[in-house]
Tab-separated table of C-alpha atoms in Angstrom:
chain	number	residue	atom	x	y	z
A	1	MET	CA	12.616	-30.969	-41.145
A	2	ILE	CA	14.429	-29.820	-44.058
A	3	VAL	CA	15.958	-33.469	-45.565
A	4	ASP	CA	17.391	-32.030	-48.560
A	5	ALA	CA	17.835	-28.645	-50.197
A	6	ILE	CA	19.439	-28.086	-53.829
A	7	ARG	CA	19.483	-25.474	-56.231
A	8	SER	CA	20.525	-24.990	-60.157
A	9	PRO	CA	23.709	-23.195	-61.116
A	10	LEU	CA	22.589	-19.594	-61.919
A	11	GLY	CA	22.674	-18.030	-65.106
A	12	ARG	CA	22.697	-14.365	-66.523
A	13	GLY	CA	18.867	-13.555	-66.832
A	14	ARG	CA	19.663	-12.227	-70.656
A	15	ALA	CA	17.894	-13.928	-73.627
A	16	PRO	CA	20.268	-13.858	-77.078
A	17	LYS	CA	20.026	-11.163	-78.865
A	18	GLY	CA	22.298	-10.625	-82.701
A	19	ASP	CA	25.585	-11.990	-82.036
A	20	ARG	CA	25.234	-11.463	-78.145
A	21	PRO	CA	24.408	-14.846	-76.427
A	22	GLY	CA	22.270	-15.453	-73.992
A	23	GLY	CA	22.992	-16.610	-70.516
A	24	ALA	CA	24.095	-20.300	-69.529
A	25	LEU	CA	20.548	-21.523	-68.719
A	26	SER	CA	18.521	-19.205	-71.472
A	27	ALA	CA	17.788	-21.818	-73.672
A	28	VAL	CA	16.244	-23.734	-71.228
A	29	HIS	CA	12.130	-23.767	-70.518
A	30	PRO	CA	11.463	-22.644	-67.268
A	31	VAL	CA	9.607	-25.951	-66.786
A	32	GLU	CA	12.674	-27.978	-67.588
A	33	LEU	CA	14.855	-26.046	-65.361
A	34	LEU	CA	12.733	-26.691	-62.150
A	35	ALA	CA	11.552	-30.242	-63.329
A	36	GLN	CA	15.190	-31.011	-63.584
A	37	VAL	CA	16.297	-29.841	-59.955
A	38	ILE	CA	12.919	-31.628	-58.676
A	39	ARG	CA	14.241	-34.853	-60.243
A	40	GLN	CA	17.292	-34.806	-58.602
A	41	LEU	CA	16.119	-34.189	-55.135
A	42	VAL	CA	13.789	-36.744	-55.628
A	43	GLU	CA	16.782	-39.132	-56.692
A	44	ARG	CA	18.971	-38.054	-54.095
A	45	SER	CA	16.849	-39.326	-51.409
A	46	ASP	CA	15.821	-42.247	-53.347
A	47	LEU	CA	12.204	-41.309	-52.357
A	48	ASP	CA	9.223	-43.182	-53.392
A	49	PRO	CA	7.640	-40.190	-55.306
A	50	THR	CA	4.293	-41.501	-54.630
A	51	LEU	CA	4.780	-40.166	-50.708
A	52	ILE	CA	4.884	-36.546	-51.852
A	53	GLU	CA	1.871	-34.841	-50.978
A	54	ASP	CA	2.078	-31.805	-52.762
A	55	VAL	CA	4.782	-29.497	-54.517
A	56	ILE	CA	4.680	-25.880	-53.654
A	57	THR	CA	6.140	-23.503	-56.162
A	58	GLY	CA	7.052	-19.858	-55.951
A	59	CYS	CA	7.241	-17.950	-59.335
A	60	VAL	CA	7.030	-14.209	-59.580
A	61	ASN	CA	6.044	-13.902	-63.511
A	62	GLN	CA	3.416	-16.474	-63.907
A	63	VAL	CA	2.871	-15.338	-67.507
A	64	GLY	CA	4.206	-16.992	-71.151
A	65	GLU	CA	6.065	-19.807	-70.623
A	66	GLN	CA	5.741	-19.800	-66.637
A	67	SER	CA	1.562	-19.477	-66.816
A	68	GLY	CA	0.547	-22.760	-66.994
A	69	GLN	CA	0.662	-23.768	-63.537
A	70	VAL	CA	4.474	-24.060	-63.296
A	71	GLY	CA	4.964	-26.080	-60.449
A	72	ARG	CA	2.825	-28.744	-61.858
A	73	MET	CA	4.101	-28.921	-65.180
A	74	ALA	CA	7.601	-29.294	-63.645
A	75	THR	CA	6.557	-32.559	-61.709
A	76	LEU	CA	4.915	-34.115	-64.625
A	77	ALA	CA	8.364	-32.875	-66.738
A	78	ALA	CA	10.605	-34.250	-64.008
A	79	GLY	CA	8.787	-37.845	-64.570
A	80	LEU	CA	6.710	-37.962	-61.241
A	81	PRO	CA	3.275	-39.407	-60.679
A	82	ASP	CA	0.686	-37.914	-62.097
A	83	THR	CA	-1.247	-38.723	-58.943
A	84	ILE	CA	1.163	-35.808	-57.229
A	85	PRO	CA	-0.526	-32.379	-57.026
A	86	ALA	CA	0.971	-28.586	-57.190
A	87	VAL	CA	0.356	-25.207	-56.634
A	88	SER	CA	2.238	-22.076	-57.664
A	89	ILE	CA	2.300	-18.968	-55.357
A	90	HIS	CA	3.415	-15.472	-55.706
A	91	ARG	CA	4.295	-13.636	-52.994
A	92	ALA	CA	7.017	-11.301	-54.885
A	93	CYS	CA	10.520	-11.828	-54.413
A	94	GLY	CA	9.675	-14.308	-51.026
A	95	SER	CA	7.742	-16.305	-52.988
A	96	SER	CA	9.503	-20.014	-52.668
A	97	GLN	CA	10.472	-18.590	-49.125
A	98	GLN	CA	6.801	-18.776	-48.757
A	99	ALA	CA	6.586	-22.096	-50.533
A	100	ALA	CA	8.627	-23.377	-48.071
A	101	ASP	CA	7.035	-21.574	-45.255
A	102	PHE	CA	3.691	-22.943	-46.050
A	103	ALA	CA	5.356	-26.483	-46.217
A	104	ALA	CA	6.994	-26.820	-42.903
A	105	GLN	CA	3.251	-25.293	-41.589
A	106	GLY	CA	1.899	-27.813	-43.269
A	107	VAL	CA	3.843	-30.717	-41.414
A	108	ILE	CA	3.079	-28.845	-38.454
A	109	ALA	CA	-0.634	-28.963	-38.951
A	110	GLY	CA	-0.510	-32.553	-39.525
A	111	VAL	CA	-2.173	-31.911	-43.050
A	112	TYR	CA	1.425	-33.013	-44.711
A	113	ASP	CA	3.966	-35.554	-43.916
A	114	VAL	CA	6.006	-35.310	-46.938
A	115	VAL	CA	6.061	-32.104	-49.331
A	116	ILE	CA	8.677	-30.622	-51.926
A	117	ALA	CA	9.096	-26.672	-51.650
A	118	ALA	CA	10.475	-25.178	-54.816
A	119	GLY	CA	10.900	-21.933	-57.102
A	120	VAL	CA	11.551	-21.092	-60.394
A	121	GLU	CA	12.161	-17.903	-62.718
A	122	SER	CA	13.841	-17.742	-66.171
A	123	MET	CA	14.554	-13.952	-66.491
A	124	SER	CA	16.082	-14.572	-69.803
A	125	ARG	CA	12.851	-16.292	-71.037
A	126	VAL	CA	10.208	-14.384	-69.005
A	127	PRO	CA	11.434	-10.991	-68.323
A	128	MET	CA	10.293	-9.024	-65.516
A	129	TRP	CA	7.471	-6.880	-66.004
A	130	SER	CA	6.100	-9.436	-68.464
A	131	ALA	CA	2.689	-9.776	-66.542
A	132	LEU	CA	1.746	-5.853	-66.498
A	133	MET	CA	0.260	-5.482	-69.917
A	134	ASP	CA	0.832	-1.934	-70.171
A	135	MET	CA	-1.779	-1.609	-67.161
A	136	ASP	CA	-2.558	0.241	-63.861
A	137	ILE	CA	-1.495	-2.776	-61.422
A	138	TYR	CA	-2.228	-0.376	-58.373
A	139	SER	CA	-5.285	0.844	-58.724
A	140	PRO	CA	-6.442	4.703	-58.468
A	141	ALA	CA	-7.228	4.178	-54.647
A	142	VAL	CA	-3.855	2.837	-54.010
A	143	THR	CA	-2.526	5.913	-56.138
A	144	ARG	CA	-4.579	8.597	-54.197
A	145	ARG	CA	-3.391	6.832	-50.865
A	146	TYR	CA	0.113	7.235	-51.438
A	147	GLU	CA	-0.411	10.299	-53.910
A	148	PRO	CA	1.331	10.768	-56.135
A	149	GLY	CA	1.534	7.175	-56.405
A	150	LEU	CA	4.070	4.108	-55.510
A	151	VAL	CA	7.308	4.242	-56.573
A	152	PRO	CA	9.796	1.426	-58.065
A	153	GLN	CA	12.296	-0.459	-56.248
A	154	GLY	CA	14.998	1.267	-57.214
A	155	ILE	CA	13.735	4.533	-56.132
A	156	SER	CA	13.289	2.598	-52.953
A	157	ALA	CA	16.591	1.699	-52.423
A	158	GLU	CA	17.810	5.050	-53.210
A	159	LEU	CA	15.649	6.587	-50.213
A	160	ILE	CA	17.530	4.151	-47.930
A	161	ALA	CA	20.615	5.048	-48.878
A	162	ALA	CA	19.844	9.017	-48.708
A	163	ARG	CA	17.981	8.679	-45.349
A	164	HIS	CA	20.529	6.408	-43.677
A	165	GLY	CA	23.858	7.931	-45.005
A	166	MET	CA	24.646	5.396	-47.335
A	167	ASP	CA	27.305	7.083	-49.999
A	168	ARG	CA	27.927	5.586	-53.419
A	169	THR	CA	31.253	4.343	-52.130
A	170	MET	CA	29.938	2.483	-48.938
A	171	LEU	CA	27.335	0.811	-51.240
A	172	ASP	CA	29.935	-0.317	-53.749
A	173	GLU	CA	32.228	-1.419	-51.427
A	174	TYR	CA	29.550	-3.800	-50.122
A	175	SER	CA	28.938	-5.002	-53.584
A	176	ALA	CA	32.875	-5.873	-54.456
A	177	ARG	CA	32.579	-7.987	-50.926
A	178	SER	CA	29.604	-9.958	-52.694
A	179	HIS	CA	31.333	-11.127	-55.892
A	180	ASP	CA	34.382	-11.688	-53.439
A	181	LEU	CA	32.597	-14.083	-51.279
A	182	ALA	CA	30.470	-15.691	-54.488
A	183	SER	CA	33.760	-16.124	-56.591
A	184	THR	CA	35.632	-17.670	-53.571
A	185	THR	CA	32.884	-20.293	-52.461
A	186	ASP	CA	32.898	-23.597	-53.388
A	187	ALA	CA	28.965	-24.203	-53.531
A	188	ARG	CA	29.360	-27.391	-55.264
A	189	ALA	CA	27.537	-28.983	-52.097
A	190	GLU	CA	24.321	-26.765	-53.036
A	191	ILE	CA	24.647	-27.292	-56.884
A	192	VAL	CA	22.812	-29.978	-59.045
A	193	PRO	CA	23.839	-29.896	-62.630
A	194	ILE	CA	21.397	-28.651	-65.557
A	195	THR	CA	21.542	-30.184	-69.114
A	196	LEU	CA	20.743	-27.929	-71.860
A	197	PRO	CA	18.765	-29.014	-74.976
A	198	ASP	CA	22.012	-29.618	-76.891
A	199	GLY	CA	22.973	-32.017	-74.110
A	200	ARG	CA	25.700	-29.817	-72.593
A	201	VAL	CA	25.884	-29.739	-68.674
A	202	VAL	CA	25.753	-26.411	-66.534
A	203	ILE	CA	27.598	-26.898	-63.177
A	204	ASP	CA	28.882	-23.464	-62.015
A	205	ASP	CA	27.241	-20.332	-61.633
A	206	GLU	CA	27.767	-17.959	-64.318
A	207	THR	CA	27.143	-14.772	-62.475
A	208	PRO	CA	29.745	-14.069	-60.095
A	209	ARG	CA	32.592	-11.351	-61.694
A	210	PRO	CA	36.177	-12.287	-59.392
A	211	GLY	CA	38.312	-9.377	-59.466
A	212	THR	CA	35.335	-6.869	-58.971
A	213	THR	CA	36.613	-3.497	-56.946
A	214	VAL	CA	35.139	-0.556	-55.835
A	215	GLU	CA	36.961	1.183	-58.731
A	216	SER	CA	35.425	-0.733	-61.594
A	217	LEU	CA	31.900	-0.740	-59.849
A	218	ALA	CA	32.449	3.567	-59.559
A	219	GLY	CA	32.435	3.494	-63.243
A	220	LEU	CA	29.132	2.603	-63.534
A	221	PRO	CA	26.018	5.029	-63.988
A	222	THR	CA	23.136	5.658	-61.848
A	223	VAL	CA	20.077	3.970	-63.241
A	224	PHE	CA	16.796	5.249	-61.439
A	225	ARG	CA	16.945	8.996	-61.913
A	226	THR	CA	14.022	10.995	-63.346
A	227	ASP	CA	13.286	14.541	-63.686
A	228	GLU	CA	10.052	13.258	-61.672
A	229	MET	CA	11.568	11.412	-59.058
A	230	GLU	CA	14.454	13.969	-58.365
A	231	GLN	CA	11.638	16.717	-58.016
A	232	ARG	CA	9.936	14.550	-55.408
A	233	PHE	CA	12.408	13.470	-53.607
A	234	PRO	CA	15.524	16.322	-53.335
A	235	GLU	CA	16.807	14.419	-50.613
A	236	ILE	CA	18.492	11.580	-53.154
A	237	ASP	CA	21.968	11.344	-54.540
A	238	TRP	CA	21.493	8.975	-56.566
A	239	HIS	CA	23.726	6.341	-56.073
A	240	ILE	CA	22.067	2.902	-57.352
A	241	THR	CA	23.829	1.391	-60.092
A	242	ALA	CA	23.382	-1.792	-61.987
A	243	GLY	CA	26.677	-2.441	-60.176
A	244	ASN	CA	25.376	-2.485	-56.557
A	245	SER	CA	22.026	-4.041	-57.307
A	246	SER	CA	20.976	-7.599	-57.749
A	247	GLN	CA	21.707	-9.299	-60.880
A	248	LEU	CA	18.797	-10.713	-63.159
A	249	ALA	CA	19.012	-14.154	-63.193
A	250	ASP	CA	17.913	-17.644	-64.555
A	251	GLY	CA	17.364	-20.296	-62.133
A	252	ALA	CA	15.491	-22.923	-59.746
A	253	ALA	CA	15.729	-24.644	-56.433
A	254	ALA	CA	14.040	-26.988	-53.959
A	255	VAL	CA	13.998	-28.604	-50.808
A	256	LEU	CA	12.184	-31.598	-49.084
A	257	ILE	CA	10.439	-30.809	-46.259
A	258	MET	CA	8.895	-33.862	-43.843
A	259	SER	CA	7.856	-34.697	-40.726
A	260	GLU	CA	10.446	-35.863	-37.956
A	261	GLU	CA	8.668	-39.227	-37.576
A	262	ARG	CA	8.404	-39.872	-41.624
A	263	ALA	CA	11.717	-39.147	-41.915
A	264	LEU	CA	13.149	-41.509	-39.771
A	265	GLN	CA	10.674	-44.191	-40.616
A	266	LEU	CA	12.210	-43.487	-44.423
A	267	GLY	CA	16.047	-43.685	-43.108
A	268	LEU	CA	16.780	-40.366	-43.798
A	269	THR	CA	18.854	-38.054	-41.910
A	270	PRO	CA	16.863	-34.486	-41.723
A	271	ARG	CA	19.824	-31.518	-42.212
A	272	ALA	CA	18.047	-28.589	-40.282
A	273	ARG	CA	14.426	-27.760	-38.959
A	274	PHE	CA	12.385	-24.888	-39.033
A	275	SER	CA	12.360	-23.412	-36.003
A	276	ALA	CA	10.256	-19.904	-36.088
A	277	PHE	CA	8.388	-18.083	-38.972
A	278	ALA	CA	7.431	-14.235	-39.422
A	279	LEU	CA	6.086	-12.167	-41.951
A	280	ALA	CA	5.796	-8.397	-42.103
A	281	GLY	CA	4.505	-5.477	-44.184
A	282	ASP	CA	6.071	-2.349	-43.993
A	283	ASP	CA	5.633	1.413	-46.261
A	284	PRO	CA	5.354	0.363	-50.039
A	285	ILE	CA	7.044	3.709	-50.835
A	286	THR	CA	10.537	2.913	-48.793
A	287	MET	CA	9.370	-0.836	-49.782
A	288	LEU	CA	12.132	-3.082	-48.820
A	289	THR	CA	12.557	-1.821	-45.201
A	290	GLY	CA	10.034	-5.038	-44.428
A	291	PRO	CA	13.183	-7.318	-43.289
A	292	ILE	CA	13.556	-5.549	-40.086
A	293	PRO	CA	10.082	-5.946	-38.597
A	294	ALA	CA	9.795	-9.382	-40.038
A	295	THR	CA	13.463	-10.201	-38.637
A	296	GLU	CA	12.018	-8.755	-34.959
A	297	LYS	CA	9.217	-11.020	-35.083
A	298	VAL	CA	10.694	-14.050	-35.869
A	299	LEU	CA	13.317	-13.306	-32.839
A	300	ARG	CA	10.590	-12.742	-30.293
A	301	ARG	CA	8.823	-15.675	-31.436
A	302	SER	CA	12.088	-18.007	-31.340
A	303	GLY	CA	13.044	-16.492	-28.061
A	304	VAL	CA	16.865	-16.489	-30.100
A	305	ARG	CA	18.838	-13.833	-30.134
A	306	LEU	CA	20.485	-12.119	-33.046
A	307	ASP	CA	23.655	-12.725	-31.645
A	308	ASP	CA	23.048	-16.393	-30.967
A	309	ILE	CA	23.014	-17.129	-34.901
A	310	ASP	CA	25.488	-18.387	-36.895
A	311	HIS	CA	24.676	-17.080	-39.864
A	312	TYR	CA	22.202	-14.602	-41.877
A	313	GLU	CA	20.717	-14.237	-45.196
A	314	VAL	CA	19.489	-10.933	-45.944
A	315	ASN	CA	18.560	-11.198	-49.623
A	316	GLU	CA	20.869	-8.559	-51.453
A	317	ALA	CA	17.842	-6.888	-53.902
A	318	PHE	CA	20.282	-3.708	-53.371
A	319	ALA	CA	23.565	-2.967	-51.543
A	320	SER	CA	21.195	-0.697	-49.281
A	321	VAL	CA	19.126	-3.433	-47.944
A	322	PRO	CA	21.169	-5.682	-46.191
A	323	LEU	CA	23.270	-2.466	-45.033
A	324	LEU	CA	20.211	-1.095	-43.500
A	325	TRP	CA	19.526	-5.007	-41.808
A	326	ARG	CA	23.132	-4.838	-40.739
A	327	GLU	CA	23.040	-1.216	-39.054
A	328	HIS	CA	19.299	-1.802	-37.650
A	329	PHE	CA	20.376	-4.731	-35.799
A	330	GLY	CA	24.329	-4.078	-35.142
A	331	ALA	CA	24.809	-7.266	-36.603
A	332	ASP	CA	27.988	-9.239	-37.029
A	333	PRO	CA	29.304	-8.084	-40.597
A	334	ALA	CA	31.262	-11.676	-40.934
A	335	LYS	CA	27.587	-13.578	-40.638
A	336	LEU	CA	25.631	-11.466	-43.122
A	337	ASN	CA	25.682	-13.174	-46.575
A	338	PRO	CA	29.081	-14.662	-45.740
A	339	ARG	CA	28.807	-16.983	-49.165
A	340	GLY	CA	27.779	-13.893	-51.379
A	341	GLY	CA	24.413	-12.373	-52.033
A	342	ALA	CA	21.820	-11.627	-55.006
A	343	ILE	CA	24.071	-8.568	-56.305
A	344	ALA	CA	27.136	-11.431	-57.454
A	345	LEU	CA	24.854	-14.670	-57.778
A	346	GLY	CA	21.668	-12.573	-58.874
A	347	HIS	CA	18.164	-12.826	-58.311
A	348	PRO	CA	16.048	-15.086	-59.792
A	349	LEU	CA	12.899	-13.587	-58.356
A	350	GLY	CA	10.517	-16.611	-58.082
A	351	ALA	CA	13.642	-18.984	-56.897
A	352	SER	CA	15.345	-17.094	-54.327
A	353	GLY	CA	13.718	-17.782	-51.530
A	354	ALA	CA	14.382	-21.441	-51.685
A	355	ARG	CA	17.556	-20.661	-53.346
A	356	LEU	CA	18.515	-18.702	-49.832
A	357	LEU	CA	17.706	-21.562	-47.753
A	358	THR	CA	20.228	-23.921	-49.628
A	359	THR	CA	22.581	-21.687	-49.403
A	360	LEU	CA	21.862	-20.899	-45.390
A	361	VAL	CA	21.639	-25.030	-44.770
A	362	ASN	CA	24.851	-25.620	-46.697
A	363	GLY	CA	26.876	-22.347	-44.907
A	364	LEU	CA	25.607	-23.745	-41.745
A	365	GLU	CA	26.907	-27.330	-42.469
A	366	HIS	CA	30.219	-25.992	-43.661
A	367	THR	CA	30.816	-23.788	-40.192
A	368	GLY	CA	29.621	-26.059	-38.010
A	369	GLY	CA	26.817	-23.006	-37.004
A	370	ARG	CA	23.547	-24.217	-35.094
A	371	TYR	CA	21.225	-21.291	-36.199
A	372	GLY	CA	20.522	-19.611	-39.397
A	373	LEU	CA	18.067	-17.182	-40.585
A	374	GLN	CA	17.124	-16.029	-44.102
A	375	THR	CA	14.582	-12.909	-44.688
A	376	ILE	CA	13.556	-11.368	-47.815
A	377	CYS	CA	12.078	-7.946	-48.847
A	378	GLU	CA	9.280	-8.348	-51.265
A	379	ALA	CA	7.381	-5.025	-53.623
A	380	GLY	CA	4.834	-3.704	-52.165
A	381	GLY	CA	6.443	-3.196	-48.738
A	382	MET	CA	6.321	-7.084	-47.505
A	383	ALA	CA	9.137	-9.697	-45.928
A	384	ASN	CA	9.457	-13.039	-45.023
A	385	ALA	CA	11.733	-14.591	-42.009
A	386	THR	CA	12.782	-17.557	-41.507
A	387	LEU	CA	14.533	-19.063	-38.555
A	388	ILE	CA	15.970	-22.984	-38.969
A	389	GLU	CA	18.528	-24.896	-36.607
A	390	ARG	CA	20.755	-27.077	-38.145
A	391	CYS	CA	20.537	-30.868	-36.886
């Protein structure tokens, strides 16, 4: 059961540089950022913290300030008993969705009664690719298998757009919708405040840009074209820009998960239950297509039809990802990311899965919907899918 799910506001993943200020959360150490969210999660339920049996934390760039077993450090920084263990996991962009799935599966298996699943990423303080250290992360064997080699995710997004007839206007229309929905949704029920080192408090997302239009997005340059990739993939028309891609962001989220029996013993009212889980792998060149087979698996396992699901959260890594998913399933556009997605809100890598789950729970409660589905594409051509049911 999901007893509670909360997230921080999302700040732009931008470090201060010269006279340019950093993002709203850039002054906060990632351990402190997650610690504040975890502490408030425990306080909201008036939970005896000694009952917590594990803290499973998703984080992608586990280097620098995020390298010291960030989940364990966050539990200590939150003031929780040092008897509570923690583990940090990395399933790329789905890291904290996997944390929630592992936590729920641990409860189902009888290993846990009470567990926290969380995620954090400070992209302003630990920039994307920080862990690469100019090394070959694929290996010669993988490069030979996919000769002349794997490609950046932006190229995968371009391939999806080219092979499925998505032009620049279609991508930008979807992206403008994301900003409009995020800007007009009251997300205060899912956000907890974050206190900065100087005492100021951040309570709102910094990332959505009200008034974003197709016309304003049309002026942005494409960002992934190179001579090498143009020669390798002549079918690409080069439509992916910063405006129809997810934003770099700082953020954290946490979910309190426990057995129904323990929740009732503690006098807590669960908000939702986990219904089904699925994982999938797909072609690592197109890479971002994994949510399709993952969704097909979770629907087969649950016996729930897509039309019976009231809210879909499909991570907006790039606009072409949810558009492909929508096209493949013939899904209702109104149910797809109805509170805006990562294009507007930002994609704080390791935190995004738990952020999606938090948004999904709150979205179902807002509309009175029953079922919610979330799925997220992951580097290397993987994906998670999770189905929940509102209590």
